[in-house]
mmCIF file with all atom_site columns, C-alpha atoms in Angstrom:
data_model
loop_
_atom_site.group_PDB
_atom_site.id
_atom_site.type_symbol
_atom_site.label_atom_id
_atom_site.label_alt_id
_atom_site.label_comp_id
_atom_site.label_asym_id
_atom_site.label_entity_id
_atom_site.label_seq_id
_atom_site.pdbx_PDB_ins_code
_atom_site.Cartn_x
_atom_site.Cartn_y
_atom_site.Cartn_z
_atom_site.occupancy
_atom_site.B_iso_or_equiv
_atom_site.pdbx_formal_charge
_atom_site.auth_seq_id
_atom_site.auth_comp_id
_atom_site.auth_asym_id
_atom_site.auth_atom_id
_atom_site.pdbx_PDB_model_num
ATOM 1  C CA . MET A 1 1  ? -12.046 2.196   130.450 1.00 0.00 ? 1  MET A CA 1
ATOM 2  C CA . SER A 1 2  ? -12.862 2.325   134.125 1.00 0.00 ? 2  SER A CA 1
ATOM 3  C CA . ASN A 1 3  ? -15.054 3.889   136.721 1.00 0.00 ? 3  ASN A CA 1
ATOM 4  C CA . VAL A 1 4  ? -13.748 4.947   140.128 1.00 0.00 ? 4  VAL A CA 1
ATOM 5  C CA . ASN A 1 5  ? -15.894 4.799   143.268 1.00 0.00 ? 5  ASN A CA 1
ATOM 6  C CA . GLU A 1 6  ? -13.772 6.781   145.712 1.00 0.00 ? 6  GLU A CA 1
ATOM 7  C CA . GLU A 1 7  ? -15.934 6.040   148.764 1.00 0.00 ? 7  GLU A CA 1
ATOM 8  C CA . GLN A 1 8  ? -15.299 2.291   148.603 1.00 0.00 ? 8  GLN A CA 1
ATOM 9  C CA . ASP A 1 9  ? -12.084 2.306   146.574 1.00 0.00 ? 9  ASP A CA 1
ATOM 10 C CA . ILE A 1 10 ? -13.697 -0.103  144.106 1.00 0.00 ? 10 ILE A CA 1
ATOM 11 C CA . ILE A 1 11 ? -13.226 0.375   140.383 1.00 0.00 ? 11 ILE A CA 1
ATOM 12 C CA . SER A 1 12 ? -14.642 -1.410  137.397 1.00 0.00 ? 12 SER A CA 1
ATOM 13 C CA . LEU A 1 13 ? -12.447 -2.331  134.458 1.00 0.00 ? 13 LEU A CA 1
ATOM 14 C CA . PHE A 1 14 ? -13.460 -3.913  131.197 1.00 0.00 ? 14 PHE A CA 1
ATOM 15 C CA . ASN A 1 15 ? -11.494 -6.945  130.025 1.00 0.00 ? 15 ASN A CA 1
ATOM 16 C CA . GLU A 1 16 ? -10.597 -7.827  126.435 1.00 0.00 ? 16 GLU A CA 1
ATOM 17 C CA . GLN A 1 17 ? -14.000 -9.466  125.945 1.00 0.00 ? 17 GLN A CA 1
ATOM 18 C CA . GLY A 1 18 ? -15.784 -6.309  127.097 1.00 0.00 ? 18 GLY A CA 1
ATOM 19 C CA . ASP A 1 19 ? -16.909 -7.832  130.395 1.00 0.00 ? 19 ASP A CA 1
ATOM 20 C CA . GLU A 1 20 ? -16.856 -5.644  133.491 1.00 0.00 ? 20 GLU A CA 1
ATOM 21 C CA . GLU A 1 21 ? -14.670 -6.795  136.383 1.00 0.00 ? 21 GLU A CA 1
ATOM 22 C CA . LEU A 1 22 ? -14.423 -5.201  139.833 1.00 0.00 ? 22 LEU A CA 1
ATOM 23 C CA . PHE A 1 23 ? -11.118 -4.325  141.467 1.00 0.00 ? 23 PHE A CA 1
ATOM 24 C CA . GLU A 1 24 ? -10.108 -2.872  144.802 1.00 0.00 ? 24 GLU A CA 1
ATOM 25 C CA . VAL A 1 25 ? -7.609  -0.035  144.972 1.00 0.00 ? 25 VAL A CA 1
ATOM 26 C CA . LEU A 1 26 ? -4.477  -1.010  146.875 1.00 0.00 ? 26 LEU A CA 1
ATOM 27 C CA . PHE A 1 27 ? -2.853  2.432   146.710 1.00 0.00 ? 27 PHE A CA 1
ATOM 28 C CA . SER A 1 28 ? -2.014  5.271   144.379 1.00 0.00 ? 28 SER A CA 1
ATOM 29 C CA . PHE A 1 29 ? 0.883   7.698   144.117 1.00 0.00 ? 29 PHE A CA 1
ATOM 30 C CA . HIS A 1 30 ? 2.347   10.516  142.029 1.00 0.00 ? 30 HIS A CA 1
ATOM 31 C CA . ASP A 1 31 ? 5.837   10.390  140.527 1.00 0.00 ? 31 ASP A CA 1
ATOM 32 C CA . ASP A 1 32 ? 7.484   13.758  139.902 1.00 0.00 ? 32 ASP A CA 1
ATOM 33 C CA . ASP A 1 33 ? 10.015  12.432  137.364 1.00 0.00 ? 33 ASP A CA 1
ATOM 34 C CA . TYR A 1 34 ? 7.291   11.149  135.041 1.00 0.00 ? 34 TYR A CA 1
ATOM 35 C CA . ASN A 1 35 ? 4.758   13.741  136.225 1.00 0.00 ? 35 ASN A CA 1
ATOM 36 C CA . LYS A 1 36 ? 2.074   11.049  136.338 1.00 0.00 ? 36 LYS A CA 1
ATOM 37 C CA . ASP A 1 37 ? -0.304  9.509   138.840 1.00 0.00 ? 37 ASP A CA 1
ATOM 38 C CA . TYR A 1 38 ? -0.381  5.738   139.243 1.00 0.00 ? 38 TYR A CA 1
ATOM 39 C CA . ILE A 1 39 ? -2.829  3.312   140.800 1.00 0.00 ? 39 ILE A CA 1
ATOM 40 C CA . PHE A 1 40 ? -2.482  -0.319  141.901 1.00 0.00 ? 40 PHE A CA 1
ATOM 41 C CA . VAL A 1 41 ? -5.541  -2.561  141.903 1.00 0.00 ? 41 VAL A CA 1
ATOM 42 C CA . TYR A 1 42 ? -6.345  -6.205  142.622 1.00 0.00 ? 42 TYR A CA 1
ATOM 43 C CA . PRO A 1 43 ? -9.472  -8.339  142.059 1.00 0.00 ? 43 PRO A CA 1
ATOM 44 C CA . ALA A 1 44 ? -12.297 -7.311  144.395 1.00 0.00 ? 44 ALA A CA 1
ATOM 45 C CA . GLY A 1 45 ? -12.751 -9.699  147.290 1.00 0.00 ? 45 GLY A CA 1
ATOM 46 C CA . ALA A 1 46 ? -9.348  -11.327 146.839 1.00 0.00 ? 46 ALA A CA 1
ATOM 47 C CA . ASP A 1 47 ? -7.181  -11.934 149.893 1.00 0.00 ? 47 ASP A CA 1
ATOM 48 C CA . LEU A 1 48 ? -3.863  -10.119 149.515 1.00 0.00 ? 48 LEU A CA 1
ATOM 49 C CA . ASP A 1 49 ? -2.236  -12.665 151.814 1.00 0.00 ? 49 ASP A CA 1
ATOM 50 C CA . GLU A 1 50 ? -3.027  -15.378 149.248 1.00 0.00 ? 50 GLU A CA 1
ATOM 51 C CA . GLY A 1 51 ? -0.684  -13.997 146.571 1.00 0.00 ? 51 GLY A CA 1
ATOM 52 C CA . VAL A 1 52 ? -3.131  -12.293 144.207 1.00 0.00 ? 52 VAL A CA 1
ATOM 53 C CA . ASP A 1 53 ? -2.208  -10.452 141.021 1.00 0.00 ? 53 ASP A CA 1
ATOM 54 C CA . ILE A 1 54 ? -1.764  -6.701  141.492 1.00 0.00 ? 54 ILE A CA 1
ATOM 55 C CA . PHE A 1 55 ? -2.147  -4.515  138.417 1.00 0.00 ? 55 PHE A CA 1
ATOM 56 C CA . PRO A 1 56 ? -0.555  -1.071  137.978 1.00 0.00 ? 56 PRO A CA 1
ATOM 57 C CA . PHE A 1 57 ? -2.059  1.627   135.765 1.00 0.00 ? 57 PHE A CA 1
ATOM 58 C CA . ILE A 1 58 ? -1.405  5.234   134.852 1.00 0.00 ? 58 ILE A CA 1
ATOM 59 C CA . VAL A 1 59 ? -4.278  7.487   135.894 1.00 0.00 ? 59 VAL A CA 1
ATOM 60 C CA . ASN A 1 60 ? -5.274  9.365   132.754 1.00 0.00 ? 60 ASN A CA 1
ATOM 61 C CA . SER A 1 61 ? -5.357  12.959  133.976 1.00 0.00 ? 61 SER A CA 1
ATOM 62 C CA . LYS A 1 62 ? -6.621  14.221  130.614 1.00 0.00 ? 62 LYS A CA 1
ATOM 63 C CA . ASP A 1 63 ? -9.872  12.297  130.980 1.00 0.00 ? 63 ASP A CA 1
ATOM 64 C CA . THR A 1 64 ? -12.467 13.471  133.488 1.00 0.00 ? 64 THR A CA 1
ATOM 65 C CA . GLU A 1 65 ? -14.212 10.065  133.517 1.00 0.00 ? 65 GLU A CA 1
ATOM 66 C CA . GLY A 1 66 ? -11.405 8.358   135.452 1.00 0.00 ? 66 GLY A CA 1
ATOM 67 C CA . THR A 1 67 ? -9.797  6.134   132.854 1.00 0.00 ? 67 THR A CA 1
ATOM 68 C CA . PHE A 1 68 ? -6.471  4.365   133.145 1.00 0.00 ? 68 PHE A CA 1
ATOM 69 C CA . ASP A 1 69 ? -3.668  3.638   130.717 1.00 0.00 ? 69 ASP A CA 1
ATOM 70 C CA . GLU A 1 70 ? -1.372  0.631   130.717 1.00 0.00 ? 70 GLU A CA 1
ATOM 71 C CA . ILE A 1 71 ? 2.307   1.165   131.473 1.00 0.00 ? 71 ILE A CA 1
ATOM 72 C CA . GLU A 1 72 ? 4.249   0.368   128.319 1.00 0.00 ? 72 GLU A CA 1
ATOM 73 C CA . ASP A 1 73 ? 7.688   1.850   129.006 1.00 0.00 ? 73 ASP A CA 1
ATOM 74 C CA . ASP A 1 74 ? 10.109  -0.638  130.646 1.00 0.00 ? 74 ASP A CA 1
ATOM 75 C CA . ALA A 1 75 ? 11.869  1.974   132.794 1.00 0.00 ? 75 ALA A CA 1
ATOM 76 C CA . GLU A 1 76 ? 8.554   3.395   133.958 1.00 0.00 ? 76 GLU A CA 1
ATOM 77 C CA . PHE A 1 77 ? 7.278   -0.108  134.762 1.00 0.00 ? 77 PHE A CA 1
ATOM 78 C CA . GLU A 1 78 ? 10.440  -0.778  136.777 1.00 0.00 ? 78 GLU A CA 1
ATOM 79 C CA . MET A 1 79 ? 9.926   2.443   138.774 1.00 0.00 ? 79 MET A CA 1
ATOM 80 C CA . VAL A 1 80 ? 6.305   1.492   139.482 1.00 0.00 ? 80 VAL A CA 1
ATOM 81 C CA . SER A 1 81 ? 7.341   -2.046  140.504 1.00 0.00 ? 81 SER A CA 1
ATOM 82 C CA . GLU A 1 82 ? 9.827   -0.584  142.979 1.00 0.00 ? 82 GLU A CA 1
ATOM 83 C CA . ALA A 1 83 ? 7.094   1.646   144.420 1.00 0.00 ? 83 ALA A CA 1
ATOM 84 C CA . LEU A 1 84 ? 4.868   -1.415  144.879 1.00 0.00 ? 84 LEU A CA 1
ATOM 85 C CA . ASN A 1 85 ? 7.669   -3.343  146.596 1.00 0.00 ? 85 ASN A CA 1
ATOM 86 C CA . ARG A 1 86 ? 8.292   -0.429  148.990 1.00 0.00 ? 86 ARG A CA 1
ATOM 87 C CA . TYR A 1 87 ? 4.576   -0.227  149.763 1.00 0.00 ? 87 TYR A CA 1
ATOM 88 C CA . LEU A 1 88 ? 4.322   -3.968  150.440 1.00 0.00 ? 88 LEU A CA 1
ATOM 89 C CA . ASP A 1 89 ? 7.461   -3.919  152.617 1.00 0.00 ? 89 ASP A CA 1
ATOM 90 C CA . GLU A 1 90 ? 6.030   -1.071  154.709 1.00 0.00 ? 90 GLU A CA 1
ATOM 91 C CA . ALA A 1 91 ? 2.687   -2.860  155.044 1.00 0.00 ? 91 ALA A CA 1
ATOM 92 C CA . GLU A 1 92 ? 4.291   -5.940  156.654 1.00 0.00 ? 92 GLU A CA 1
#
């Protein structure tokens, strides 16, 4: 479960222990082949130049509360990884 604050691009996610953690939105995109929206986040306050973990999620369009689903399909994960690599290459 998550909560999106669009003004600051900060979201809260709950870990396996049920504790809330804050993340910053790196970017989001839509893929026509899968007809899904995706979002990439990283721990709030982390320095991207320091090699932080970046987490991809599927934006659950069926839920009006802004929840995310994990990517479980290998081909879909590969497509999302390629999108992240393109984004990071363009950002350099």
